[in-house]
XYZ file of C-alpha atoms in Angstrom:
767
model
C 15.451 35.440 5.484
C 17.032 34.876 2.060
C 14.988 33.895 -0.983
C 15.034 30.446 -2.588
C 17.181 29.971 -5.707
C 14.334 28.314 -7.600
C 11.785 30.772 -9.008
C 8.038 30.169 -8.921
C 7.865 29.838 -12.716
C 10.543 27.106 -12.853
C 8.791 25.282 -9.971
C 5.521 25.337 -11.915
C 7.311 23.724 -14.881
C 9.435 21.159 -12.985
C 6.603 19.443 -11.075
C 4.380 18.508 -14.071
C 7.477 17.635 -16.161
C 8.634 15.137 -13.493
C 5.132 13.599 -13.426
C 5.021 13.308 -17.220
C 8.517 11.723 -17.242
C 7.235 9.160 -14.704
C 4.215 8.317 -16.871
C 6.400 8.073 -20.008
C 8.834 5.726 -18.220
C 5.916 3.545 -17.068
C 4.668 3.290 -20.655
C 8.171 2.399 -21.873
C 8.381 -0.449 -19.325
C 4.913 -1.620 -20.385
C 6.021 -1.744 -24.041
C 9.019 -3.882 -23.064
C 6.757 -6.305 -21.168
C 4.436 -6.403 -24.209
C 7.335 -7.685 -26.305
C 6.804 -11.095 -24.648
C 4.112 -12.598 -26.873
C 1.260 -14.697 -25.522
C 0.995 -16.544 -28.813
C 2.532 -19.840 -29.937
C 4.806 -18.300 -32.599
C 8.442 -18.372 -31.613
C 10.694 -15.417 -32.458
C 13.827 -16.534 -34.313
C 17.115 -16.115 -32.418
C 18.738 -12.758 -33.060
C 22.297 -14.123 -33.218
C 25.195 -13.408 -30.895
C 25.210 -13.777 -27.118
C 22.804 -10.949 -26.470
C 22.204 -9.802 -22.880
C 18.527 -10.038 -21.931
C 17.773 -11.158 -25.505
C 16.801 -14.514 -27.009
C 20.134 -15.706 -28.347
C 21.936 -18.610 -26.674
C 18.730 -19.408 -24.738
C 17.349 -22.909 -24.869
C 13.804 -23.551 -23.791
C 13.488 -26.302 -21.195
C 10.341 -27.466 -22.978
C 12.297 -28.063 -26.177
C 14.946 -30.018 -24.304
C 12.246 -32.148 -22.711
C 10.281 -32.495 -25.943
C 7.122 -30.834 -24.630
C 4.668 -29.206 -27.012
C 5.479 -25.498 -26.894
C 2.263 -24.566 -28.750
C -0.040 -26.166 -26.164
C 1.823 -24.648 -23.214
C 1.548 -21.083 -24.563
C -2.136 -21.488 -25.453
C -2.889 -22.850 -21.995
C -0.999 -19.985 -20.293
C -2.996 -17.469 -22.348
C -6.297 -19.135 -21.370
C -5.448 -19.141 -17.652
C -4.270 -15.522 -17.789
C -7.535 -14.543 -19.470
C -9.595 -16.307 -16.748
C -7.645 -14.545 -13.953
C -7.939 -11.150 -15.651
C -11.688 -11.544 -16.220
C -12.250 -12.627 -12.595
C -10.265 -9.672 -11.217
C -11.942 -7.120 -13.517
C -15.392 -8.459 -12.707
C -14.742 -8.275 -8.950
C -13.335 -4.743 -9.062
C -16.263 -3.461 -11.139
C -18.692 -4.968 -8.617
C -16.713 -3.497 -5.707
C -16.514 -0.055 -7.332
C -20.294 0.039 -7.842
C -20.825 -0.294 -4.082
C -17.947 2.041 -3.311
C -19.349 4.576 -5.811
C -22.590 4.786 -3.833
C -20.614 5.361 -0.633
C -18.502 8.003 -2.406
C -21.600 9.954 -3.468
C -23.215 9.756 0.000
C -20.017 10.801 1.789
C -19.455 13.692 -0.649
C -22.932 15.005 0.265
C -22.073 14.643 3.984
C -18.847 16.662 3.534
C -20.780 19.441 1.781
C -23.561 19.547 4.404
C -21.280 19.403 7.460
C -18.777 22.001 6.223
C -21.398 24.242 4.603
C -23.364 24.428 7.858
C -20.353 25.819 9.797
C -21.447 29.379 8.906
C -25.055 28.514 8.048
C -24.298 28.145 4.284
C -23.313 31.832 4.215
C -21.668 33.222 1.066
C -20.006 36.136 2.922
C -16.257 36.291 3.507
C -15.202 35.417 7.054
C -12.197 36.237 9.271
C -9.360 33.777 8.634
C -8.889 31.019 11.222
C -5.236 31.819 11.971
C -5.109 35.540 11.009
C -8.214 37.196 12.411
C -7.266 40.603 10.920
C -7.631 39.185 7.373
C -10.722 37.951 5.530
C -10.900 34.544 3.845
C -13.348 32.850 1.478
C -16.721 31.724 2.937
C -17.243 28.341 4.630
C -19.574 27.381 1.770
C -16.638 27.636 -0.661
C -14.583 25.397 1.606
C -17.480 22.893 1.594
C -17.717 22.875 -2.221
C -13.971 22.610 -2.862
C -13.399 20.024 -0.091
C -16.122 17.897 -1.713
C -14.521 18.257 -5.149
C -11.046 17.366 -3.836
C -12.530 14.354 -1.969
C -14.030 13.072 -5.240
C -10.745 13.737 -7.093
C -8.765 11.763 -4.489
C -11.306 8.917 -4.529
C -11.293 8.613 -8.331
C -7.459 8.774 -8.505
C -7.235 6.058 -5.834
C -9.677 3.787 -7.672
C -7.877 4.347 -10.994
C -4.493 3.616 -9.333
C -5.754 0.301 -7.982
C -7.489 -0.695 -11.218
C -4.483 0.114 -13.428
C -2.225 -1.871 -11.090
C -4.515 -4.903 -11.332
C -4.682 -4.666 -15.136
C -0.889 -4.486 -15.434
C -0.399 -7.424 -13.042
C -2.874 -9.670 -14.878
C -1.263 -8.655 -18.177
C 2.208 -9.631 -16.944
C 1.640 -12.853 -14.965
C 1.564 -15.340 -17.888
C 4.358 -13.433 -19.649
C 6.529 -13.945 -16.551
C 5.715 -17.682 -16.668
C 6.727 -17.948 -20.331
C 9.948 -16.021 -19.737
C 10.827 -18.444 -16.893
C 11.444 -21.058 -19.623
C 14.451 -19.004 -20.717
C 15.910 -18.568 -17.251
C 15.219 -16.963 -13.915
C 16.780 -13.643 -15.021
C 14.297 -13.141 -17.855
C 11.326 -13.931 -15.611
C 12.617 -11.553 -12.928
C 12.978 -8.663 -15.375
C 9.445 -9.181 -16.753
C 7.885 -9.283 -13.269
C 9.915 -6.318 -12.030
C 9.205 -4.179 -15.093
C 5.485 -4.824 -14.661
C 5.722 -3.733 -11.026
C 7.580 -0.600 -12.147
C 4.726 0.284 -14.541
C 2.350 0.331 -11.583
C 4.790 2.169 -9.283
C 5.554 4.988 -11.700
C 1.971 5.412 -12.910
C 0.711 5.716 -9.341
C 3.437 8.112 -8.146
C 3.170 10.302 -11.246
C -0.646 10.356 -11.383
C -0.904 11.172 -7.666
C 1.513 14.096 -8.065
C -0.015 15.393 -11.308
C -3.649 15.328 -10.131
C -2.720 17.077 -6.849
C -0.713 19.736 -8.708
C -3.528 20.383 -11.221
C -6.124 20.544 -8.392
C -4.046 23.140 -6.490
C -3.693 25.324 -9.604
C -7.393 25.098 -10.492
C -8.469 25.886 -6.907
C -6.078 28.858 -6.917
C -8.149 30.486 -9.681
C -10.945 30.942 -7.126
C -9.037 31.288 -3.859
C -6.407 33.758 -5.128
C -4.325 34.881 -2.129
C -6.392 32.904 0.405
C -3.887 30.057 0.691
C -5.154 29.089 4.129
C -8.585 28.247 2.680
C -7.112 26.728 -0.486
C -4.953 24.140 1.286
C -7.622 23.394 3.874
C -9.920 22.430 0.975
C -7.136 20.317 -0.611
C -7.105 17.976 2.452
C -10.225 16.344 0.963
C -7.868 14.809 -1.637
C -6.172 12.705 1.049
C -9.532 11.728 2.559
C -10.832 10.537 -0.832
C -7.679 8.528 -1.501
C -7.688 6.756 1.858
C -11.420 6.042 2.059
C -11.252 4.176 -1.265
C -8.081 2.423 -0.104
C -9.887 1.162 2.997
C -12.574 -0.593 0.954
C -9.994 -1.824 -1.566
C -7.750 -3.279 1.144
C -10.549 -4.829 3.232
C -12.629 -6.085 0.269
C -9.605 -7.349 -1.663
C -8.066 -8.856 1.485
C -11.227 -10.811 2.326
C -11.494 -12.022 -1.301
C -7.926 -13.247 -1.590
C -7.712 -14.890 1.826
C -11.075 -16.677 1.593
C -9.858 -18.307 -1.640
C -6.336 -18.943 -0.325
C -7.458 -20.563 2.945
C -10.060 -22.701 1.120
C -7.565 -23.832 -1.521
C -4.821 -24.639 1.022
C -6.870 -26.436 3.669
C -8.674 -28.792 1.314
C -6.084 -29.047 -1.472
C -2.793 -29.274 0.416
C -3.771 -30.597 3.852
C -6.725 -32.892 3.084
C -6.123 -34.002 -0.525
C -2.323 -33.730 -0.560
C -2.212 -32.068 -3.982
C 0.305 -29.293 -4.861
C -0.366 -25.582 -4.530
C -2.122 -24.116 -7.616
C -3.045 -27.597 -8.877
C -5.664 -27.179 -11.664
C -7.802 -29.887 -9.987
C -8.397 -27.530 -7.037
C -11.719 -25.660 -7.591
C -10.488 -22.567 -5.640
C -7.285 -22.141 -7.643
C -8.541 -19.444 -10.060
C -10.188 -17.496 -7.203
C -6.873 -17.707 -5.288
C -4.915 -16.240 -8.205
C -7.569 -13.557 -8.827
C -7.266 -12.662 -5.127
C -3.540 -11.885 -5.441
C -4.423 -9.178 -7.950
C -7.424 -7.579 -6.244
C -5.966 -7.681 -2.703
C -2.190 -7.439 -2.938
C -2.105 -5.270 -6.067
C -5.260 -3.129 -6.347
C -5.701 -2.764 -2.566
C -2.036 -2.009 -1.952
C -1.906 0.529 -4.808
C -4.843 2.467 -3.365
C -3.327 2.217 0.134
C 0.064 3.697 -0.776
C -1.583 6.346 -2.952
C -3.662 7.336 0.111
C -0.517 7.633 2.284
C 1.189 9.761 -0.364
C -1.855 12.053 -0.759
C -2.281 12.484 3.007
C 1.367 13.220 3.771
C 1.382 15.848 0.984
C -1.872 17.383 2.273
C -0.663 17.436 5.918
C 2.561 19.219 4.888
C 0.687 21.708 2.656
C -1.856 22.585 5.378
C 0.866 23.375 7.943
C 2.952 25.254 5.325
C -0.036 27.432 4.340
C -0.194 28.934 7.856
C 3.613 29.239 8.133
C 5.811 31.900 6.509
C 5.603 30.050 3.150
C 1.849 30.633 2.956
C 1.748 34.020 4.702
C 4.409 35.432 2.297
C 2.926 33.570 -0.706
C 6.266 31.916 -1.484
C 5.129 29.408 -4.137
C 8.431 27.519 -4.481
C 8.796 26.890 -0.732
C 5.076 26.094 -0.503
C 5.540 23.399 -3.169
C 8.491 21.812 -1.293
C 6.497 18.564 -0.635
C 5.625 18.297 -4.345
C 9.240 18.969 -5.366
C 10.393 16.155 -3.027
C 7.910 13.797 -4.763
C 9.115 15.007 -8.200
C 12.723 14.297 -7.248
C 11.572 10.874 -5.985
C 10.222 9.951 -9.428
C 13.550 10.821 -11.112
C 15.575 8.951 -8.445
C 13.362 5.859 -8.725
C 13.711 5.942 -12.521
C 17.509 5.727 -12.228
C 17.212 3.047 -9.508
C 14.929 0.856 -11.665
C 17.580 0.745 -14.417
C 19.949 -0.992 -11.974
C 17.520 -3.929 -11.754
C 16.460 -4.120 -15.410
C 19.445 -2.920 -17.466
C 22.695 -2.510 -15.521
C 22.836 -5.897 -13.777
C 21.723 -9.312 -14.989
C 20.397 -11.992 -12.654
C 21.888 -15.386 -13.493
C 20.996 -17.478 -10.427
C 18.119 -17.878 -7.985
C 20.224 -16.693 -5.028
C 20.723 -13.295 -6.725
C 17.000 -12.374 -6.741
C 16.584 -11.185 -3.146
C 19.872 -9.188 -3.087
C 18.784 -7.470 -6.336
C 15.522 -6.348 -4.727
C 17.304 -5.213 -1.541
C 19.787 -3.303 -3.693
C 16.835 -1.352 -5.113
C 15.924 -0.107 -1.635
C 19.506 0.847 -0.750
C 20.246 2.609 -4.063
C 16.973 4.553 -4.048
C 17.510 5.659 -0.415
C 21.124 6.752 -1.040
C 20.277 8.657 -4.239
C 17.173 10.195 -2.657
C 19.245 11.547 0.254
C 21.299 13.528 -2.280
C 18.087 14.533 -4.099
C 16.513 15.840 -0.863
C 19.664 17.880 -0.198
C 19.457 19.484 -3.657
C 15.738 20.288 -3.352
C 16.165 21.710 0.184
C 19.052 23.881 -0.999
C 17.427 25.364 -4.123
C 13.710 25.450 -3.145
C 13.814 26.802 0.425
C 14.900 30.173 1.822
C 17.919 29.928 4.155
C 15.573 30.499 7.133
C 11.809 30.746 7.599
C 9.104 30.210 10.208
C 6.875 27.149 10.723
C 3.521 27.200 12.539
C 3.828 25.440 15.912
C 0.542 25.337 17.887
C -0.179 29.065 17.834
C 3.431 30.264 17.545
C 5.859 30.634 14.655
C 9.064 28.579 15.085
C 12.203 29.751 13.276
C 13.669 26.983 11.080
C 16.654 26.779 8.705
C 16.608 24.912 5.369
C 19.224 22.333 6.481
C 16.952 21.395 9.407
C 14.142 20.551 6.989
C 16.600 18.432 4.971
C 17.275 16.357 8.116
C 13.530 15.939 8.757
C 12.936 14.432 5.296
C 16.154 12.386 5.386
C 15.412 10.836 8.794
C 11.980 9.743 7.525
C 13.612 8.219 4.452
C 16.248 6.299 6.451
C 13.753 5.237 9.133
C 11.788 3.639 6.276
C 14.887 1.703 5.212
C 15.503 0.534 8.802
C 11.883 -0.634 9.116
C 12.218 -2.384 5.734
C 15.350 -4.308 6.713
C 14.057 -5.243 10.171
C 10.896 -6.543 8.497
C 13.042 -8.531 6.076
C 15.094 -10.025 8.929
C 11.943 -11.250 10.684
C 10.117 -12.521 7.576
C 12.802 -13.884 5.221
C 13.648 -17.593 5.452
C 17.321 -16.720 4.954
C 17.546 -15.671 8.627
C 17.188 -17.469 11.957
C 13.762 -16.113 13.123
C 11.840 -17.802 10.273
C 14.081 -20.882 10.406
C 13.236 -21.210 14.127
C 9.530 -21.031 13.260
C 10.039 -23.720 10.581
C 11.946 -25.875 13.060
C 9.063 -25.597 15.568
C 6.821 -27.395 13.026
C 8.555 -30.672 13.986
C 6.271 -30.907 17.011
C 3.081 -29.829 15.241
C 0.960 -26.788 14.454
C 0.592 -25.600 18.081
C 4.317 -24.898 18.599
C 4.462 -23.315 15.138
C 1.682 -20.893 16.148
C 3.404 -20.066 19.481
C 6.759 -19.346 17.794
C 5.077 -17.285 15.030
C 3.153 -15.083 17.476
C 6.314 -14.486 19.549
C 8.220 -13.506 16.395
C 5.506 -10.993 15.433
C 5.494 -9.318 18.846
C 9.297 -9.153 18.920
C 9.445 -7.649 15.413
C 7.617 -4.525 16.669
C 10.493 -3.313 18.879
C 13.013 -1.805 16.428
C 10.437 -0.276 13.986
C 8.760 1.528 16.913
C 12.118 2.909 18.075
C 12.844 4.019 14.479
C 9.458 5.794 14.275
C 9.968 7.319 17.761
C 13.427 8.703 16.896
C 12.204 10.168 13.588
C 9.225 11.813 15.371
C 11.440 13.309 18.100
C 14.101 14.639 15.717
C 11.702 15.990 13.075
C 9.397 17.655 15.637
C 12.368 19.218 17.481
C 13.686 20.664 14.222
C 10.492 21.800 12.436
C 7.418 21.080 14.618
C 4.475 19.312 12.937
C 5.683 20.304 9.459
C 8.867 18.334 10.183
C 6.828 15.188 10.937
C 4.721 15.669 7.765
C 7.814 15.933 5.536
C 9.445 12.979 7.381
C 6.425 10.907 6.309
C 6.868 12.254 2.797
C 10.542 11.264 2.956
C 9.552 7.696 3.806
C 7.207 7.703 0.800
C 9.485 9.648 -1.561
C 10.745 6.425 -3.162
C 7.166 5.131 -3.547
C 7.687 4.194 -7.224
C 10.513 1.758 -6.342
C 8.679 0.524 -3.244
C 5.572 -0.260 -5.277
C 7.575 -1.918 -8.060
C 9.141 -4.269 -5.480
C 5.773 -4.798 -3.806
C 3.826 -5.561 -6.997
C 6.597 -7.887 -8.197
C 5.590 -10.417 -5.467
C 1.960 -11.114 -6.481
C 2.948 -11.131 -10.181
C 5.553 -13.844 -9.443
C 3.023 -15.734 -7.295
C 0.543 -15.716 -10.178
C 3.291 -16.795 -12.601
C 3.960 -19.872 -10.439
C 0.253 -20.678 -10.324
C -0.037 -20.443 -14.105
C 3.031 -22.703 -14.561
C 1.432 -25.342 -12.297
C -1.987 -25.117 -13.985
C -0.492 -25.240 -17.470
C 1.359 -28.459 -16.587
C 4.812 -26.975 -17.175
C 7.977 -28.702 -15.986
C 8.881 -28.830 -12.288
C 12.072 -26.901 -13.071
C 10.013 -23.924 -14.229
C 7.912 -24.169 -11.076
C 11.147 -24.097 -9.028
C 12.129 -20.848 -10.750
C 8.756 -19.186 -10.212
C 8.759 -20.387 -6.584
C 12.163 -18.731 -6.084
C 10.790 -15.487 -7.551
C 7.715 -15.794 -5.320
C 9.714 -16.463 -2.106
C 11.767 -13.287 -2.682
C 8.526 -11.456 -3.506
C 6.977 -12.620 -0.239
C 9.716 -10.969 1.761
C 9.610 -7.763 -0.294
C 5.821 -7.644 0.148
C 6.414 -7.720 3.909
C 8.979 -4.903 3.510
C 6.366 -2.908 1.543
C 3.828 -3.391 4.341
C 6.459 -2.220 6.856
C 6.958 0.981 4.833
C 3.185 1.525 4.600
C 2.694 1.084 8.367
C 5.686 3.288 9.318
C 4.611 6.079 6.981
C 1.000 5.777 8.210
C 2.199 6.400 11.794
C 4.045 9.576 10.776
C 1.256 10.750 8.443
C -1.472 10.298 11.040
C 0.610 12.140 13.672
C 1.128 15.069 11.269
C -2.607 15.088 10.449
C -3.355 14.875 14.180
C -1.221 17.993 14.741
C -3.010 19.835 11.927
C -6.396 18.780 13.373
C -5.488 19.980 16.894
C -4.406 23.351 15.446
C -7.500 23.708 13.227
C -9.879 22.741 16.037
C -8.200 25.390 18.276
C -7.267 22.906 21.027
C -4.503 24.494 23.108
C -3.312 21.267 24.783
C -4.371 17.609 24.694
C -4.360 16.824 28.431
C -4.586 13.077 29.105
C -5.617 13.725 32.721
C -8.936 15.304 31.713
C -11.771 12.729 31.580
C -12.929 13.916 28.125
C -9.528 13.113 26.584
C -8.837 9.946 28.565
C -12.112 8.236 27.620
C -11.281 9.018 23.990
C -7.780 7.605 24.430
C -8.935 4.273 25.855
C -11.741 3.879 23.278
C -9.362 4.824 20.431
C -6.856 2.173 21.591
C -9.670 -0.402 21.448
C -10.753 0.423 17.874
C -7.912 -1.464 16.070
C -8.904 -4.626 18.013
C -12.564 -4.200 17.089
C -11.641 -3.585 13.460
C -9.249 -6.593 13.378
C -11.921 -8.826 14.925
C -14.391 -7.827 12.186
C -11.946 -8.425 9.318
C -10.601 -11.718 10.743
C -14.120 -13.046 11.311
C -15.077 -11.982 7.782
C -12.193 -13.998 6.317
C -13.125 -16.947 8.558
C -16.762 -16.910 7.457
C -15.893 -16.606 3.778
C -13.208 -19.329 4.081
C -15.711 -21.650 5.764
C -18.024 -21.311 2.781
C -15.113 -21.843 0.386
C -13.835 -24.969 2.184
C -17.309 -26.538 2.081
C -17.665 -25.792 -1.649
C -14.199 -27.203 -2.507
C -14.934 -30.353 -0.473
C -18.333 -30.703 -2.183
C -16.735 -30.552 -5.624
C -14.035 -33.099 -4.755
C -16.686 -35.462 -3.384
C -19.346 -35.001 -6.056
C -17.523 -34.499 -9.393
C -16.469 -37.938 -10.752
C -12.885 -38.081 -12.043
C -11.832 -34.716 -10.562
C -8.978 -36.106 -8.452
C -7.760 -38.206 -11.390
C -7.644 -35.093 -13.609
C -10.312 -36.427 -16.003
C -12.929 -33.795 -15.101
C -12.788 -29.998 -14.822
C -13.732 -28.302 -11.523
C -16.334 -25.528 -11.336
C -14.031 -22.522 -10.852
C -16.840 -19.954 -11.323
C -18.732 -20.963 -8.154
C -15.609 -20.413 -6.027
C -14.977 -17.015 -7.661
C -18.611 -16.071 -6.893
C -18.279 -17.147 -3.223
C -15.196 -14.921 -2.777
C -16.812 -11.978 -4.604
C -20.098 -12.113 -2.677
C -18.381 -12.580 0.688
C -15.917 -9.714 0.230
C -18.567 -7.238 -0.975
C -20.872 -8.180 1.899
C -18.185 -8.236 4.581
C -16.244 -5.067 3.670
C -19.108 -2.722 4.609
C -19.204 -3.098 8.470
C -15.417 -2.525 9.044
C -15.520 0.394 6.575
C -18.502 1.934 8.374
C -16.734 1.569 11.752
C -13.728 3.582 10.562
C -15.665 6.230 8.603
C -18.398 6.881 11.189
C -16.290 6.907 14.388
C -14.767 10.419 13.894
C -18.146 11.834 12.808
C -19.998 10.420 15.842
C -17.278 11.253 18.393
C -16.651 14.775 17.018
C -20.353 15.647 16.774
C -21.507 14.233 20.116
C -18.394 14.328 22.333
C -16.368 17.195 20.834
C -12.859 17.816 19.583
C -11.032 17.007 22.851
C -12.493 13.492 23.079
C -11.849 13.021 19.348
C -8.189 14.006 19.827
C -7.969 11.246 22.480
C -9.564 8.711 20.100
C -7.054 9.588 17.349
C -4.058 9.299 19.700
C -5.263 5.969 21.128
C -5.951 4.450 17.684
C -2.527 5.570 16.436
C -0.593 4.135 19.392
C -2.276 0.706 19.463
C -2.937 0.402 15.701
C 0.732 0.673 14.681
C 1.815 -2.108 17.073
C -0.920 -4.536 15.994
C -0.355 -3.782 12.294
C 3.408 -4.505 12.450
C 3.055 -7.699 14.515
C 0.150 -9.045 12.400
C 1.952 -8.433 9.083
C 5.242 -9.934 10.262
C 3.676 -12.967 11.971
C 1.774 -13.848 8.790
C 4.825 -13.235 6.588
C 7.033 -15.435 8.804
C 4.541 -18.337 8.776
C 4.255 -18.111 4.983
C 8.029 -18.175 4.466
C 8.517 -20.959 7.056
C 6.223 -23.092 4.882
C 8.164 -22.107 1.734
C 11.474 -22.862 3.516
C 10.326 -26.462 4.124
C 8.914 -26.806 0.590
C 12.069 -25.527 -1.138
C 14.359 -27.884 0.826
C 17.348 -25.701 -0.049
C 19.373 -26.576 3.077
C 20.094 -29.746 5.051
C 17.896 -28.451 7.873
C 14.968 -27.736 5.506
C 15.269 -31.187 3.873
C 15.133 -32.808 7.330
C 11.749 -31.103 7.914
C 10.296 -31.925 4.487
C 9.320 -32.995 1.945
C 5.898 -31.635 0.948
C 3.199 -33.668 2.649
C 5.300 -34.473 5.749
C 3.863 -33.801 9.231
C 6.135 -30.764 9.665
C 5.001 -29.405 6.282
C 1.322 -29.875 7.201
C 1.924 -27.986 10.475
C 3.606 -25.195 8.471
C 0.616 -25.024 6.074
C -1.746 -24.607 9.049
C 0.445 -21.764 10.404
C 0.492 -20.142 6.968
C -3.296 -20.418 6.748
C -3.756 -18.766 10.171
C -1.358 -16.014 9.102
C -3.133 -15.288 5.811
C -5.804 -12.929 7.192
C -3.237 -11.371 9.567
C -0.740 -10.380 6.878
C -3.101 -9.654 3.980
C -6.341 -8.389 5.534
C -6.183 -7.109 9.141
C -2.536 -5.957 9.261
C -2.414 -3.855 6.071
C -5.908 -2.425 6.677
C -4.960 -1.105 10.122
C -2.554 1.476 8.740
C -5.459 2.867 6.701
C -7.608 2.984 9.854
C -5.180 5.199 11.770
C -4.501 7.690 8.968
C -8.073 7.746 7.590
C -9.556 8.666 10.968
C -6.971 11.459 11.314
C -7.531 12.972 7.853
C -11.320 12.712 8.225
C -11.113 14.554 11.555
C -9.023 17.283 9.902
C -11.482 17.728 7.013
C -14.455 17.971 9.401
C -12.533 20.025 12.016
C -14.321 23.345 11.176
C -17.708 21.704 11.870
C -16.551 19.938 15.049
C -14.965 23.175 16.381
C -18.164 25.158 15.712
C -20.937 22.667 16.562
C -19.278 19.578 18.117
C -19.702 18.159 21.634
C -23.502 18.128 21.658
C -23.734 15.720 24.615
C -21.405 17.778 26.811
C -23.358 20.940 25.904
C -26.667 19.302 26.925
C -25.410 17.879 30.235
């Protein structure tokens, strides 16, 4: 078969080194962001026309004679309030989530331990009956440990992201006084800190867990990598609560602030007179940053686990070929190095001098990282894989060559880029779809809503074809392992993807701080330009997350079907078909719960904001301060209360179906949820993104057409604000949470597969 060029020892060195390089690069970017001081002292010019330095820069405030000292102090105060609100919410959320984590860990231990009656005797291996593997009790213990490891890493990823974002928002605002280029670099560097920390931590913790588990499992790689799947389950279960809880928080505040502030009172966005303004800015950090960080970490962990499980029962695992076994981890290691080089193009190699250069710079990041990663995948496939090997394919071993695996990863990577650019086309106000939506506002909110919904449905077509082609090609070449590594390919540039994604909310917060600090309208124009580009890139990030979730959940589905010893999933059998139709319904049920939750919380927020405007004398005139704390409390209480039912629906469905209806019905549920969930997630995210950017298109008034629809406060603008408000829960709560639903149910089914295969289907056994 031909051995790989890379030895096991070098592999064991390269993976942790790549992770440490990623962490070191993140710290370096953080130090550069820290150089922007949140104190009134002004650094003296350094002389010469220095690129990205202070020389030859004139502060707008100085030109306009504003008091620099007061502006900086005010920015620092606002940043502190946002940071405290976000930290307080996350600590409250994590207390509730911690209880769930402990209860679910006990459930994993009890369910998996009971497979062999808590026996401590070795048992015949699942896929090689002539060999003996570690007892089921060991699998229960180690699956529980890996679940807790994944959960803690996910929580830490989200929390660190939030801390970095709240650290950088006011610094981005202050840098905007020196030009749009300086502000862009500060926001992007902060996003890169989060991206690299998450990618490197995810890789390092998984690598350490595998090596520690190996001390016990020894040559039983089948058992070892089955236990490791708990890591993906832990990551995604925390991401679900982070996404749903954070999404409800941010959208309750956003809807309340927009409806009363912009539509009823006709005051600008992020006006300090608006009582919900601090809660709105806190929401950007806990929903778009912390929730998204946990979400993408979960996708990364699950795609790695799916690939490792299939590899462990293929020739890599049977022959104990460590280098080939670690192929998914080597792809992620190469991704960190590629993203590091790519980031330098945005922060060091090119300088942004004008607003129109922001979006191309962010798009260039995606193109450069994809092109470089294609070369990186080729190198890893060449040196880490034997020239030919076998891959487990539903009971048989399929012969595969190393170049075929290269194509599997590469097609996932390029499908991600296609999905990203299609998402951008449908959500950026530079293109006709969003401009058509903006134009429809001339006749009111109803036509705006009709056009927006049509755009969302239409935007599903090309991404689904891209996912379908990548599934067909990767499965034809390397069976389920091919699909797992295609998902990993899509996520291989996760550090760059997250940097671009986190950049958006940081810029949004920077604009809010500029408005609240009373800075000049020219600074607000710059932060708005950063934010508009960030809005589109956030939509691209959601596209990546949904596309990778589809591939990940299919790979996990394949691993589950194999582990549960299902020979074929026959749709014509009643057991499977009832599962299929119920599974297809679940995303609608879940979306209904999350949308209603946002609606209820927003209702409370609107009433509170109205009450304050009506009852606090001098608030509209700017002579009195609103009660921000009450609005923050409303969002916090609502999100904690409302995140539990949707979370319970997703977590309990596989357990109930597998236990009472058996593995065949559960396979139908997983297939149905995957097929309908992906479509709803893409259309919801893109509809919301398009409505948001249609509103920004009218507000910016950058073209003759946009100026004809404006200005702010016009009937067309008010119709656009209503569309944006309807889209808020679609793009930031229901849409992004659905990709977690489809992959979380799949990974949970895989973890509990031994129990379901042994004791599942109680109802069918009784009747």
